[in-house]
Every structure is written in C-alpha cells, then in structure tokens.
Coordinates of C-alpha atoms in Angstrom, one line a residue:
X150 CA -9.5 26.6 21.0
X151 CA -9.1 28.1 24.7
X152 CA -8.7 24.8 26.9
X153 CA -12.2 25.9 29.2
X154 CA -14.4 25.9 26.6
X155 CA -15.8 22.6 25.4
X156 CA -14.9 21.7 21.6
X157 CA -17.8 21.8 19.5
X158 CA -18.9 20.4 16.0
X159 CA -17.7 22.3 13.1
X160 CA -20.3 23.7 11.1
X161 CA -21.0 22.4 7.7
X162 CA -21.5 25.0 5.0
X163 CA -24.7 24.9 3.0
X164 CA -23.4 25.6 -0.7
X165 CA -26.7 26.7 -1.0
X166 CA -26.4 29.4 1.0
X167 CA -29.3 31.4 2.1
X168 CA -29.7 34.5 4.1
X169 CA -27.0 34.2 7.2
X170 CA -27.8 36.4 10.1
X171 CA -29.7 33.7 12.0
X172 CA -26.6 31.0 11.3
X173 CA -23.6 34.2 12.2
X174 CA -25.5 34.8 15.6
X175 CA -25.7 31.2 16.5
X176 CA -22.2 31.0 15.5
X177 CA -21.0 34.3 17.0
X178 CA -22.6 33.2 20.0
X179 CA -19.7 30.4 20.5
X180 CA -16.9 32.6 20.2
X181 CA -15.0 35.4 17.2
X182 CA -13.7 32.0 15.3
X183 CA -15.9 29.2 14.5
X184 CA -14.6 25.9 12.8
X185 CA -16.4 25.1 9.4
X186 CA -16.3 22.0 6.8
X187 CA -16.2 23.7 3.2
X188 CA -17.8 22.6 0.7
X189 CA -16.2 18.8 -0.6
X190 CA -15.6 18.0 3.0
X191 CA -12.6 20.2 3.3
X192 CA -11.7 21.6 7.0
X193 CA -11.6 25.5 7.8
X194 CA -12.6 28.6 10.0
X195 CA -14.4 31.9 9.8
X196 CA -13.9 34.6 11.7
X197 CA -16.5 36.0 13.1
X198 CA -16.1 39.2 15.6
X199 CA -16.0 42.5 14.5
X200 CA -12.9 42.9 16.5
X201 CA -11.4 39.7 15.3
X202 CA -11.8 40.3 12.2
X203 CA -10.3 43.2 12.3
X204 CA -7.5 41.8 13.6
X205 CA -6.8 39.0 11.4
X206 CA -7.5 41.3 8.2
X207 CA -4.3 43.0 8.9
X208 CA -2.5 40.4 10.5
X209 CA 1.1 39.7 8.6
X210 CA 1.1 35.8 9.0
X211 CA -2.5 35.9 7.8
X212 CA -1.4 35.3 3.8
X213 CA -3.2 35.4 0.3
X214 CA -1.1 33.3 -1.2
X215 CA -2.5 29.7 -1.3
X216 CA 1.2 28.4 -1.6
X217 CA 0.5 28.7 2.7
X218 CA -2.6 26.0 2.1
X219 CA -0.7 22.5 1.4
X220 CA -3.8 21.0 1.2
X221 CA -4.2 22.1 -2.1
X222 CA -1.4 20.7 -3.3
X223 CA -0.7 18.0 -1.6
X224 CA -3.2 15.5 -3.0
X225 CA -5.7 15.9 -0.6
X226 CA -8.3 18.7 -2.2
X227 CA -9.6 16.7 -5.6
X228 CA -8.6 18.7 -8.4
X229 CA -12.0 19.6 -9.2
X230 CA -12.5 21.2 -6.3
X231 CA -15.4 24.2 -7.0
X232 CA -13.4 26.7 -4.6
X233 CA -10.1 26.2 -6.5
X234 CA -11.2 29.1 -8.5
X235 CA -10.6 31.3 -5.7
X236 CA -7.2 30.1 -4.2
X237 CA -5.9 29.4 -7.7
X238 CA -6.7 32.7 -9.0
X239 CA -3.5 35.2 -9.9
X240 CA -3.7 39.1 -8.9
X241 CA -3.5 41.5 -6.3
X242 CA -5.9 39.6 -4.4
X243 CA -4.2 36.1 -3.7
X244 CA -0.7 38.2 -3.6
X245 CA 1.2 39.3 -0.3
X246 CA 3.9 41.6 0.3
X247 CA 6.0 42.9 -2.5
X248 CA 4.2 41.1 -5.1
X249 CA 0.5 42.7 -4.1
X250 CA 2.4 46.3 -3.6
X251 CA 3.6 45.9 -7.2
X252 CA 0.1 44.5 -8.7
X253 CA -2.3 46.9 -6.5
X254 CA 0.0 50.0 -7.7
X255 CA -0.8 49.6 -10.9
X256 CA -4.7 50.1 -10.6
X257 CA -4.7 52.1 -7.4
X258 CA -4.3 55.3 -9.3
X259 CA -7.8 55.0 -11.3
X260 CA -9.6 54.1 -8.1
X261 CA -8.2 57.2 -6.0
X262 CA -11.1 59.1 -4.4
X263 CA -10.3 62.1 -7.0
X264 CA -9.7 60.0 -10.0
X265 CA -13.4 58.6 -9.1
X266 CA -15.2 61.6 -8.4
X267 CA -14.0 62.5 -12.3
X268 CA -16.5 59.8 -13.2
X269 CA -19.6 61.3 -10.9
X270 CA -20.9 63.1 -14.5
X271 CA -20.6 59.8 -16.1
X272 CA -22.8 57.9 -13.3
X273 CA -25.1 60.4 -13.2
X274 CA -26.4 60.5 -17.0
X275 CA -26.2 56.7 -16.9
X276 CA -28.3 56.7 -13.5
X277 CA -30.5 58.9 -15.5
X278 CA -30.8 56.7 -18.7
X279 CA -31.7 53.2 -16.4
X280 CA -34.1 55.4 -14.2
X281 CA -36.2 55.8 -17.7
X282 CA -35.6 52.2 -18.3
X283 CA -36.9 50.7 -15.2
X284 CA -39.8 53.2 -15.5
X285 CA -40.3 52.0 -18.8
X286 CA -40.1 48.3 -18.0
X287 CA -43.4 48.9 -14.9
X288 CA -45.2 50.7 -17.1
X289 CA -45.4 48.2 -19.6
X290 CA -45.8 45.3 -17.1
X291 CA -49.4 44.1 -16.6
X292 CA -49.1 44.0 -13.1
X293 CA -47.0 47.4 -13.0
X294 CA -43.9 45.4 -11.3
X295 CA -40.3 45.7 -12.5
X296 CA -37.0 44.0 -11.3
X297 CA -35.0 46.6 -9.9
X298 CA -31.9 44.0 -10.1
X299 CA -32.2 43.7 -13.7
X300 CA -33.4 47.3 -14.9
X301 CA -31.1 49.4 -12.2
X302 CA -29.3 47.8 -9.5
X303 CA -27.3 45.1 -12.1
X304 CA -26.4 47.7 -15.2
X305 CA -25.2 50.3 -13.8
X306 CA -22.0 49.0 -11.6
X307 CA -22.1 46.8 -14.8
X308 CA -21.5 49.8 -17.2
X309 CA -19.4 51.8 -15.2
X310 CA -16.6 49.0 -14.6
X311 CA -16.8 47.9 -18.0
X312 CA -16.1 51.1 -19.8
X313 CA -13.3 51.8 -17.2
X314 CA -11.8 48.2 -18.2
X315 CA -12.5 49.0 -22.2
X316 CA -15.3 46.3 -22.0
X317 CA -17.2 46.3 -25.5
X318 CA -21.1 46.2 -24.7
X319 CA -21.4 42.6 -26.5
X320 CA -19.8 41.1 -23.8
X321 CA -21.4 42.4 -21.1
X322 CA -24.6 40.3 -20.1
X323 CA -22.2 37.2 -20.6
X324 CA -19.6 38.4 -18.2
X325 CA -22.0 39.1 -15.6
X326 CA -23.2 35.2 -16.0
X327 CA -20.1 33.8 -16.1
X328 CA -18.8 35.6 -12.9
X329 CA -22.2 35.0 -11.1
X330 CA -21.6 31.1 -11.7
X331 CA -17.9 31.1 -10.7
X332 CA -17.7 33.6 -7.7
X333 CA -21.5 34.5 -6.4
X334 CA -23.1 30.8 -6.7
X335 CA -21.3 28.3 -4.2
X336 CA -24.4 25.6 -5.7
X337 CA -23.1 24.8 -8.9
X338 CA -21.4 21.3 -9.8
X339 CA -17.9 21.1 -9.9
X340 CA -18.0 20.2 -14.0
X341 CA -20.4 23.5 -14.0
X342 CA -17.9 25.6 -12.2
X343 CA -14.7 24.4 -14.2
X344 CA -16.7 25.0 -17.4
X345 CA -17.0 28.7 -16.7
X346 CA -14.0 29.4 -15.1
X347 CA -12.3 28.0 -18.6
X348 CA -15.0 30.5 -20.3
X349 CA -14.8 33.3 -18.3
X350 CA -10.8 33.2 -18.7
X351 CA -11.0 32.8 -22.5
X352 CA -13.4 35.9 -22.7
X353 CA -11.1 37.8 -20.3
X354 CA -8.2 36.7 -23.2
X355 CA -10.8 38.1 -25.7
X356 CA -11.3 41.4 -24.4
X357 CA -7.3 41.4 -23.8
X358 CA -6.7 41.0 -27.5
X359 CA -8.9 43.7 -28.5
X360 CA -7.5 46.3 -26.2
X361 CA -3.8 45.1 -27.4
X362 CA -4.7 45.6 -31.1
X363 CA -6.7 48.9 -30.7
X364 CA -5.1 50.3 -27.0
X365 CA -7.7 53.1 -25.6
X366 CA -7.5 55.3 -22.5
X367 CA -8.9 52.6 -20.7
X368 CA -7.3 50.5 -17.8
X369 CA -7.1 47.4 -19.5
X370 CA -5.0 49.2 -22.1
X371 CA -2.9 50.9 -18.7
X372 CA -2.4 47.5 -17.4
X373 CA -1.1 45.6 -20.5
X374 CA 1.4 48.4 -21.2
X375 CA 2.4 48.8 -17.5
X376 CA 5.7 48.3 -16.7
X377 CA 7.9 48.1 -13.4
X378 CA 10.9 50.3 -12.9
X379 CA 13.0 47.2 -14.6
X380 CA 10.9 47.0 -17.9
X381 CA 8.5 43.6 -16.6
X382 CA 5.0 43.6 -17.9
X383 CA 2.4 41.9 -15.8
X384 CA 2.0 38.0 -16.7
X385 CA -0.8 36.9 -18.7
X386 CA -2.0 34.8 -15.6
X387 CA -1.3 38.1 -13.5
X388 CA -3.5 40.1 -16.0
X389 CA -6.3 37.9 -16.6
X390 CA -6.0 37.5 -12.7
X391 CA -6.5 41.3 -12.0
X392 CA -8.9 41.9 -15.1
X393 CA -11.2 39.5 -13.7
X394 CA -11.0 41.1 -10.2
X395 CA -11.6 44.3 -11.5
X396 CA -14.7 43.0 -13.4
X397 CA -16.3 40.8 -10.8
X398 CA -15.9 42.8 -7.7
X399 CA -16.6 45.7 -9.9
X400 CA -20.2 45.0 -10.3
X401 CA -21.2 42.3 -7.8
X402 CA -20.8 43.7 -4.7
X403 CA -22.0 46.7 -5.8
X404 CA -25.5 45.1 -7.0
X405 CA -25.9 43.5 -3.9
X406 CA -25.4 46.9 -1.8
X407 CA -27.4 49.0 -4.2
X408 CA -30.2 46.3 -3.5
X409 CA -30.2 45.6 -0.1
X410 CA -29.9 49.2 0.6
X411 CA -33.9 49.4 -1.4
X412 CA -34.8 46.3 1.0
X413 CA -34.0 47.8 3.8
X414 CA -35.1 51.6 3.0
X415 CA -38.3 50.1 1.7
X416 CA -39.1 47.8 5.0
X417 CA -38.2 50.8 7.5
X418 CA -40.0 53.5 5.9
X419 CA -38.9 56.0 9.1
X420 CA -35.5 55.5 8.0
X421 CA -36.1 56.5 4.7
X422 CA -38.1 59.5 5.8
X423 CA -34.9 60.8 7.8
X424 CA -32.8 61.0 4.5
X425 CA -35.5 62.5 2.3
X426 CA -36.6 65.2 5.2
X427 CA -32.7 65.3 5.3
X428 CA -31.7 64.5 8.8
X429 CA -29.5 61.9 7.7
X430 CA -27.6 61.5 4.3
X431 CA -27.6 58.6 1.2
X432 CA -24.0 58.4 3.2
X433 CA -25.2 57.0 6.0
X434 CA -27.5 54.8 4.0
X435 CA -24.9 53.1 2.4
X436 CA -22.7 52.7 5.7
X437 CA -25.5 51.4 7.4
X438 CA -26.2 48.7 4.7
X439 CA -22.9 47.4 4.3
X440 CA -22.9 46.9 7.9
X441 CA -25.8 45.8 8.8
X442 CA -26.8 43.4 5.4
X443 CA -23.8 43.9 3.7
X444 CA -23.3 42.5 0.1
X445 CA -20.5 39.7 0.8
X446 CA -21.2 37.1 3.6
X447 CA -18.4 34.6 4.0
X448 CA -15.5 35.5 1.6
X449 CA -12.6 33.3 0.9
X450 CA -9.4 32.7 1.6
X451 CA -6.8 33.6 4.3
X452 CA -4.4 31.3 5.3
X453 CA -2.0 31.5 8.6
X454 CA 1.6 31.4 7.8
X455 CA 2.0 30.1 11.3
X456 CA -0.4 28.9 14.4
X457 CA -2.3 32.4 14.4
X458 CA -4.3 32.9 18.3
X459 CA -7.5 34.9 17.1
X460 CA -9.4 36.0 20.2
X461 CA -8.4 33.2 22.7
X462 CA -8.9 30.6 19.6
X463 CA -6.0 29.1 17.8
X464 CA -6.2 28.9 14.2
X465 CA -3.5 25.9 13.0
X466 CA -1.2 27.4 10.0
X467 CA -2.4 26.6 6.8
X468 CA -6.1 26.8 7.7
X469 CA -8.7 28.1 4.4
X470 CA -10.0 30.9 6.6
X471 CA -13.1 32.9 5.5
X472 CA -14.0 36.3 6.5
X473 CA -17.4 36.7 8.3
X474 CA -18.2 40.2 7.0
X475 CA -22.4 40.2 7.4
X476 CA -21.1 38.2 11.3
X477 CA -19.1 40.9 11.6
X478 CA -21.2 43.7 10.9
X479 CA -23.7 42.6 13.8
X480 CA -21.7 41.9 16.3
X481 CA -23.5 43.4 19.6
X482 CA -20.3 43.3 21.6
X483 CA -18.8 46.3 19.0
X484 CA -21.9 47.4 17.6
X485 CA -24.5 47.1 20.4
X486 CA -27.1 45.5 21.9
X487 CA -29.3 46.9 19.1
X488 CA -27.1 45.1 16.2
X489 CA -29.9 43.6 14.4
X490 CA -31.6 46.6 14.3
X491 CA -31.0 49.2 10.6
X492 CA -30.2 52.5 12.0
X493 CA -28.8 54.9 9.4
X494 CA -28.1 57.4 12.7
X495 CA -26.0 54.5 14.2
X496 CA -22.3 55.9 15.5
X497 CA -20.3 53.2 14.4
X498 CA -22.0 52.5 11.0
X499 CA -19.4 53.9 9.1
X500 CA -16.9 51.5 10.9
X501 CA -18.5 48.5 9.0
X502 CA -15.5 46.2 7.7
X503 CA -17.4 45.2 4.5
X504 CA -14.7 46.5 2.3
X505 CA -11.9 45.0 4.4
X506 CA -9.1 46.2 6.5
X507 CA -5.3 46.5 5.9
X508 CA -3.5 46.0 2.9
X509 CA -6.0 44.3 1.0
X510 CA -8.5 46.9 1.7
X511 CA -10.9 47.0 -1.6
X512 CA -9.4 49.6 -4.0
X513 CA -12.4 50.1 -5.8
X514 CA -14.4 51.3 -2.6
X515 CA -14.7 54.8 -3.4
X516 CA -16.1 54.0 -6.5
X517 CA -18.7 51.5 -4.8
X518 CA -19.7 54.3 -2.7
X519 CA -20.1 57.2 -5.3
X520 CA -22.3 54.7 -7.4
X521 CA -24.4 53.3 -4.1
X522 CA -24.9 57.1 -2.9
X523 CA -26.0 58.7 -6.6
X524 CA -28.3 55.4 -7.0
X525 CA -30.5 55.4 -4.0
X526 CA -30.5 59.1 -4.1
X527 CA -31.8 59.8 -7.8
X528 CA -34.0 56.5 -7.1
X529 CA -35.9 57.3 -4.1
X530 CA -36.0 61.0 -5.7
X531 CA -37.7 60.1 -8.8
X532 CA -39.7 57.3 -7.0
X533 CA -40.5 58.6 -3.7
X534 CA -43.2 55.8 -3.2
X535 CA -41.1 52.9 -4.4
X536 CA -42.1 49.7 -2.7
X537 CA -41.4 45.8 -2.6
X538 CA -44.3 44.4 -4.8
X539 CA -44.0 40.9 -2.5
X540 CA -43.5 41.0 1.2
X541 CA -39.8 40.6 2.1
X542 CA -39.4 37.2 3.4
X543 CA -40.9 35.5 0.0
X544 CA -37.8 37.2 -2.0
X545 CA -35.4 34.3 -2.9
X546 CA -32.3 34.8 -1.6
X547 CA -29.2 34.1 -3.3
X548 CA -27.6 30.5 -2.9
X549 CA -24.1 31.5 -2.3
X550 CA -22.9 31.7 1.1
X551 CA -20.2 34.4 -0.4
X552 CA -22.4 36.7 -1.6
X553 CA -25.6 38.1 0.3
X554 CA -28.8 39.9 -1.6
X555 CA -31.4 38.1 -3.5
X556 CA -31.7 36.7 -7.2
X557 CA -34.1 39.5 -7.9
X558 CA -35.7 42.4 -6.9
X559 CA -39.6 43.1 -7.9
X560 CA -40.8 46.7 -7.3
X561 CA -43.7 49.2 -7.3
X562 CA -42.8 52.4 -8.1
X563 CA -45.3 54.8 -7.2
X564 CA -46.4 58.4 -8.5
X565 CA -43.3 59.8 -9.9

C-alpha cells in the first residue's frame, strides 16, 4: 500500500454474492487493488482498475500455479476449504509457462476463429430448434411467461460445448448442476462443495471412458490421443483438469452474457432500437455487455511469484489474487465518466477485459461470441417485443461472487 494513503479494513467477501457494481465502485473508489478476506477467513486482494488489471493479467511473476500460494499447503487453509477446487484444479488454467503452452496447444486449434465459424450452421439450426421451444414453453404457460435461462440462454452454450467435447445428451442437465455448485455458487457448504467436486470428477472419468472405447471426431477423443513431440499423453489429472474447463467455462459464462445482454436490451429499449434499425450491430451488443455487466465478477486465482507493485499498491508474493472483471469494466478513469451507463455506441466497449488478457486469454472466446451474436440476433428477430415479465430489480441474482447474472430469467415474448 503507498505510505500516504491510510490503511483501510479489508473487505470481507459475501459468499453469497449478489449483484456487485455498487460494492466494485466503493471499492474502486479506494484505489486499482483492494485487500479482501475470502471466504474461511483467508487473506487476499482483487484487482480492480481497468488498467491494473490489465497489467497484472499479463504480468510474468503473476502465476497460476498454486505451488506460489504456501498457504495452501502449509497447514494453514483447512483441507476443506470450498475454493480448493479452484487452486487445486489441473489444466491449462492453473499452468504457467511451458506447461500451459503445451496444455493450451492442444485445444487451441478447435477454438481458432475459422475452426469456429465451421460451427455457425450448427448454432444456427440449434438456435432455431430452442427458439420453438421457448415459444412453446409461453404459450403453454398460464400466465404466458417463460424462463429464458432455462429454454434458450442455458441449452444452447450447453449443446454446443458438449457435442464438441463428445458429451452424450444423458449427461448433460447433471453436468450443468454439478458445475453450477462447484464453480458458479460460492454459498454452498464445504461438505456440499467436496461432494460434487468428487461427482463432477467421476462423471468427467465417465465420459472419458466412453470416448476411449468408442473415440469420435470429437475433442475429448483429440485430447486423449494427443501426444507431445516425445510420445507423452496428457495425465489423467491434466485431462479431467482441461475437460472440466472446457465444459464449465464452455457454457457458464456464456449463459450469463447471453442473459444479461436480454436484461440490458430489454431495460434500454433505445439501445435495442439502434441494432434492430441497424445503426449499431449484435457485435457491439455483446462488447457492451461483457463490459458493462459482464458474466464473471471476481474470478480466482493469481498468485505473485514475488512482491508485485500494482498501481502504487504492493501485493506481498503469494497473495490469492482475484480478478475484478465487472470492477474493471466500469472503471470511469478508462471508460468515462459515463461508466455506469450501457452504451452499445461506446468507443472502448470492445476493449472490455472480460475474457482476459495475456497468455491465459480465454481460448474459447470466439466461440462465446459467435453463439452470443446469433442468440440475441435470431431472439430479438423472432421476438421483437420480448420483455422482462417482472421489473428488473426483483430478479434474484445469483449468489456467487464469481459469477454475475441471475438464477433465472422470466420473459414475455410478444407478437412474433
């Protein structure tokens, strides 16, 4: 912390979460870094600042790997600790240097912007399909209401990772529960969390097997025969690891961006009327919402290698640092003085840092994006009158303070 400003007490973390714009601006307003207590009393940081964040994102002593947090191992984190699940986890995600070159080459090739924009047919028809279903489900609703969450925003990400990965249908519904208990909820008990962590890796095993005995041209078939130049498969921790990635962050994220982009298209009605009298694109839709209510809040971990000095503040080495995308994303000193406000016309919208920056930048953004942009277009075209069937503020927001949207979306759809 600079020596002229005063210290201040860290901020305890809600495991409940709850929509965070209110809690980043106070925080933001004390500086780019802000000390936190995690969940089970343990001490941290988030970084805040657009700027910043950039910064430490790309930083080299800012490592994955939570052999840099010795409070994990030492003793002092109880072994049940909820957020183990995210430090302890094996992949491309909690590897640095030549270990996440050698793990992120081996799915970057089905997550190139070409290799995607193969799969735009695909998305489409299935766009299509859950379109008739969610019209389907108001139509036979007394009230004429339908979650868009369940019908549309949840099963299509949901579908289109899966039959990448070689998912069979079966498991599908259970995969999105598990993962919504061990990475989205940050509520759950720590027995509650173990429990599906030991579930969801067993299923991941599952799915594993199958692909092994009946290999497809799917990438969980690519990634169990992979090899390295030297003949080295990937471990069984190291595939799990990266299968579960895939999975989680396949779907997740994307539901959360597919429905706060409705939200916020549905509460500023003259933003939706510049993309459908198209003076501005479903592009800069999707740019604008990952930047200005963008679908992961506080993400975990980084951890300095060494005494890192983020904007004036010094983070001690071997810090759990989390990254403050939604703080980022309206920060008025990069942003404007106009932060708060959803402009799909804003310049530096599409320089939102929701899918990261540097090495670990999210491999599977393109394929976010494709399925975001085709969504809200072939939504709001079919349904040019959707609507929120409740007023805003009485949707119940998620309680995770990782990921940001709301348990469910109920919707009005209009004349067709």
């Amino acid at each position: 912390m600079s020596p002229d400003i005063a210290p201040t007490r860290p901020h305890v973390i809600d495991p409940a979460g709850g929509c965070p714009h209110a809690l980043n601006a106070r925080l933001r307003a004390g500086g780019s870094v802000a000390d936190v207590v995690l969940p089970g009393g343990v001490p941290g940081a988030v970084v805040l600042g657009h700027e910043a964040l950039k910064e430490f994102l790309a930083h080299p002593d800012a490592a994955k790997d939570a052999r840099h947090f010795p409070a994990l191992h030492d003793g002092t984190i109880a072994p049940d600790w909820p957020l183990r699940v995210f430090a302890n986890a094996q992949g491309m995600h909690t590897a640095d240097g030549a270990d996440h070159r050698r793990l992120r080459s081996l799915v970057g090739n089905a997550f190139t912007a070409r290799q995607v924009e193969r799969l735009r047919p695909r998305i489409e028809q299935l766009t299509a399909d859950l379109l008739d279903d969610l019209g389907r489900a108001a139509a036979e609703a007394p009230d004429g209401v339908a979650d868009l969450r369940t019908h549309f925003a949840l099963p299509l990400p949901m579908s289109v990772i899966c039959e990448l990965l070689g998912v069979d249908p079966e498991h599908r519904g259970r995969l999105h529960r598990l993962s919504n208990t061990v990475i989205i909820a940050t509520d759950t008990t720590p027995a509650e969390a173990m429990a599906a962590v030991r579930e969801l890796v067993e299923l991941m095993g599952t799915i594993a097997a199958a692909r092994r005995e009946e290999p497809g041209e799917d990438l969980t078939s690519a990634l169990i025969a992979a090899r390295e130049g030297d003949g080295d498969r990937l471990s069984e921790a190291e595939l799990i690891g990266t299968m579960r990635l895939m999975l989680v962050a396949g779907h997740e994220t994307t539901l959360n961006l597919i429905s706060n982009a409705v939200r916020a298209l549905c509460t500023h009605r003259d933003q939706l009327a510049l993309v459908q009298e198209g003076k501005a694109t479903w592009s800069d839709v999707v740019d604008e919402t990952l930047r200005w209510d963008g679908p992961v809040s506080w993400f975990p971990f980084r951890y300095p290698a060494r005494d890192l000095t983020v904007d004036g503040t010094v983070i001690p080495q071997g810090t759990p640092v989390l990254a403050g995308y939604t703080a980022a994303g309206r920060d008025e000193s990069f942003h404007g003085p106009d932060a708060d406000r959803f402009d799909i016309t804003r310049p530096t919208a599409a320089r939102n840092l929701s899918f990261g920056h540097g090495a670990h930048y999210c491999v599977g953004a393109p394929l976010a994006r494709l399925e975001a942009t085709i969504a809200l277009e072939r939504l709001f075209t079919r349904f040019p009158d959707l609507d929120l069937a409740v007023p805003e503020q009485e949707l119940p927001h998620q309680r995770s303070f990782i990921g940001n949207s709301v348990e469910s979306l109920p919707v009005r759809l209009g004349r067709p």
